[in-house]
PDB file of C-alpha atoms in Angstrom:
ATOM      1  CA  MET A  10      -6.678  15.623 -55.993  1.00  0.00           C
ATOM      2  CA  VAL A  11     -10.458  15.430 -55.877  1.00  0.00           C
ATOM      3  CA  TYR A  12     -12.171  14.440 -52.625  1.00  0.00           C
ATOM      4  CA  TYR A  13     -15.332  15.055 -50.625  1.00  0.00           C
ATOM      5  CA  LEU A  14     -15.809  16.929 -47.365  1.00  0.00           C
ATOM      6  CA  ILE A  15     -18.726  15.900 -45.170  1.00  0.00           C
ATOM      7  CA  LEU A  16     -19.530  18.873 -42.950  1.00  0.00           C
ATOM      8  CA  CYS A  17     -20.500  18.077 -39.381  1.00  0.00           C
ATOM      9  CA  ARG A  18     -22.150  20.256 -36.748  1.00  0.00           C
ATOM     10  CA  SER A  19     -19.577  19.501 -34.022  1.00  0.00           C
ATOM     11  CA  LEU A  20     -16.324  17.704 -33.320  1.00  0.00           C
ATOM     12  CA  THR A  21     -18.219  14.887 -31.587  1.00  0.00           C
ATOM     13  CA  TYR A  22     -20.463  14.417 -34.626  1.00  0.00           C
ATOM     14  CA  ALA A  23     -17.393  14.385 -36.894  1.00  0.00           C
ATOM     15  CA  GLN A  24     -15.814  11.714 -34.694  1.00  0.00           C
ATOM     16  CA  ARG A  25     -18.973   9.598 -34.860  1.00  0.00           C
ATOM     17  CA  THR A  26     -19.109  10.048 -38.625  1.00  0.00           C
ATOM     18  CA  ALA A  27     -15.461   9.040 -39.088  1.00  0.00           C
ATOM     19  CA  THR A  28     -15.921   6.014 -36.825  1.00  0.00           C
ATOM     20  CA  ALA A  29     -18.982   4.830 -38.778  1.00  0.00           C
ATOM     21  CA  LEU A  30     -17.076   5.212 -42.041  1.00  0.00           C
ATOM     22  CA  GLU A  31     -13.992   3.408 -40.741  1.00  0.00           C
ATOM     23  CA  ARG A  32     -16.204   0.512 -39.591  1.00  0.00           C
ATOM     24  CA  ALA A  33     -17.540   0.332 -43.155  1.00  0.00           C
ATOM     25  CA  GLY A  34     -13.975   0.117 -44.490  1.00  0.00           C
ATOM     26  CA  ILE A  35     -13.799   3.721 -45.713  1.00  0.00           C
ATOM     27  CA  THR A  36     -10.748   5.783 -44.826  1.00  0.00           C
ATOM     28  CA  ALA A  37     -11.863   9.044 -43.220  1.00  0.00           C
ATOM     29  CA  TYR A  38      -9.952  12.035 -41.845  1.00  0.00           C
ATOM     30  CA  ILE A  39     -11.322  14.647 -39.433  1.00  0.00           C
ATOM     31  CA  LEU A  40     -10.255  18.227 -40.080  1.00  0.00           C
ATOM     32  CA  ARG A  41     -11.387  21.787 -39.469  1.00  0.00           C
ATOM     33  CA  SER A  42     -13.805  22.968 -42.133  1.00  0.00           C
ATOM     34  CA  PRO A  43     -12.423  25.637 -44.459  1.00  0.00           C
ATOM     35  CA  LYS A  44     -13.835  29.068 -43.575  1.00  0.00           C
ATOM     36  CA  ARG A  45     -15.191  29.493 -47.105  1.00  0.00           C
ATOM     37  CA  ILE A  46     -17.672  26.657 -46.561  1.00  0.00           C
ATOM     38  CA  ALA A  47     -18.079  26.572 -42.786  1.00  0.00           C
ATOM     39  CA  GLY A  48     -19.910  29.874 -42.620  1.00  0.00           C
ATOM     40  CA  GLU A  49     -20.138  31.395 -39.174  1.00  0.00           C
ATOM     41  CA  GLY A  50     -18.319  29.801 -36.283  1.00  0.00           C
ATOM     42  CA  CYS A  51     -15.959  26.898 -36.447  1.00  0.00           C
ATOM     43  CA  GLY A  52     -16.868  23.556 -37.871  1.00  0.00           C
ATOM     44  CA  TYR A  53     -15.416  20.156 -38.535  1.00  0.00           C
ATOM     45  CA  SER A  54     -15.451  18.016 -41.622  1.00  0.00           C
ATOM     46  CA  VAL A  55     -14.694  14.442 -42.525  1.00  0.00           C
ATOM     47  CA  LYS A  56     -12.600  14.002 -45.658  1.00  0.00           C
ATOM     48  CA  ILE A  57     -13.147  10.952 -47.886  1.00  0.00           C
ATOM     49  CA  ALA A  58     -11.877   9.888 -51.305  1.00  0.00           C
ATOM     50  CA  GLU A  59     -13.988  10.674 -54.350  1.00  0.00           C
ATOM     51  CA  ARG A  60     -14.646   7.000 -55.096  1.00  0.00           C
ATOM     52  CA  ASN A  61     -16.163   6.397 -51.634  1.00  0.00           C
ATOM     53  CA  LEU A  62     -19.070   8.857 -51.596  1.00  0.00           C
ATOM     54  CA  ALA A  63     -21.900   6.422 -52.379  1.00  0.00           C
ATOM     55  CA  ALA A  64     -20.666   3.825 -49.882  1.00  0.00           C
ATOM     56  CA  ALA A  65     -20.074   6.548 -47.269  1.00  0.00           C
ATOM     57  CA  LEU A  66     -23.598   7.932 -47.578  1.00  0.00           C
ATOM     58  CA  LEU A  67     -25.014   4.415 -47.274  1.00  0.00           C
ATOM     59  CA  ALA A  68     -22.892   3.702 -44.180  1.00  0.00           C
ATOM     60  CA  LEU A  69     -23.984   6.985 -42.572  1.00  0.00           C
ATOM     61  CA  ARG A  70     -27.635   6.280 -43.311  1.00  0.00           C
ATOM     62  CA  ARG A  71     -27.294   2.861 -41.667  1.00  0.00           C
ATOM     63  CA  ALA A  72     -25.652   4.482 -38.632  1.00  0.00           C
ATOM     64  CA  GLU A  73     -28.449   7.092 -38.530  1.00  0.00           C
ATOM     65  CA  LEU A  74     -26.000   9.962 -39.025  1.00  0.00           C
ATOM     66  CA  THR A  75     -27.080  12.763 -41.348  1.00  0.00           C
ATOM     67  CA  PRO A  76     -24.430  14.977 -42.969  1.00  0.00           C
ATOM     68  CA  LYS A  77     -24.993  18.718 -42.578  1.00  0.00           C
ATOM     69  CA  GLN A  78     -23.630  19.335 -46.094  1.00  0.00           C
ATOM     70  CA  VAL A  79     -21.293  17.599 -48.537  1.00  0.00           C
ATOM     71  CA  TYR A  80     -18.793  19.425 -50.741  1.00  0.00           C
ATOM     72  CA  LEU A  81     -16.751  18.248 -53.688  1.00  0.00           C
ATOM     73  CA  THR A  82     -13.288  19.755 -53.666  1.00  0.00           C
ATOM     74  CA  ALA A  83     -11.125  20.087 -56.735  1.00  0.00           C
ATOM     75  CA  GLY A  84      -7.379  20.299 -57.129  1.00  0.00           C
ATOM     76  CA  ASP A  85      -7.588  24.053 -57.720  1.00  0.00           C
ATOM     77  CA  GLY A  86      -8.990  24.626 -54.207  1.00  0.00           C
ATOM     78  CA  SER A  87     -12.580  25.278 -55.245  1.00  0.00           C
ATOM     79  CA  TYR A  88     -15.601  23.809 -53.450  1.00  0.00           C
ATOM     80  CA  ARG A  89     -18.959  22.796 -54.907  1.00  0.00           C
ATOM     81  CA  GLU A  90     -21.861  21.685 -52.742  1.00  0.00           C
ATOM     82  CA  VAL A  91     -23.296  18.283 -53.577  1.00  0.00           C
ATOM     83  CA  LEU A  92     -27.067  18.139 -53.257  1.00  0.00           C
ATOM     84  CA  LEU A  93     -28.182  14.947 -51.557  1.00  0.00           C
TER      85      LEU A  93
END
């Protein structure tokens, strides 16, 4: 299954991001960022369906929330950063 991970700088920021997306009608799940993409320290991500990326970025812009990074994940477990 292909989906996007929106990396956030803290748990609170991930919660705000998920809330803004849910208000826009986009299903969002908060989870710990995979170590391969989180870098140093622990991080949190918000998971959204592949079809929702454009609407999610628009909703976050309206809520004045800027994603740290966005990654596309593939069914084979690989991650590819999406340049915004």
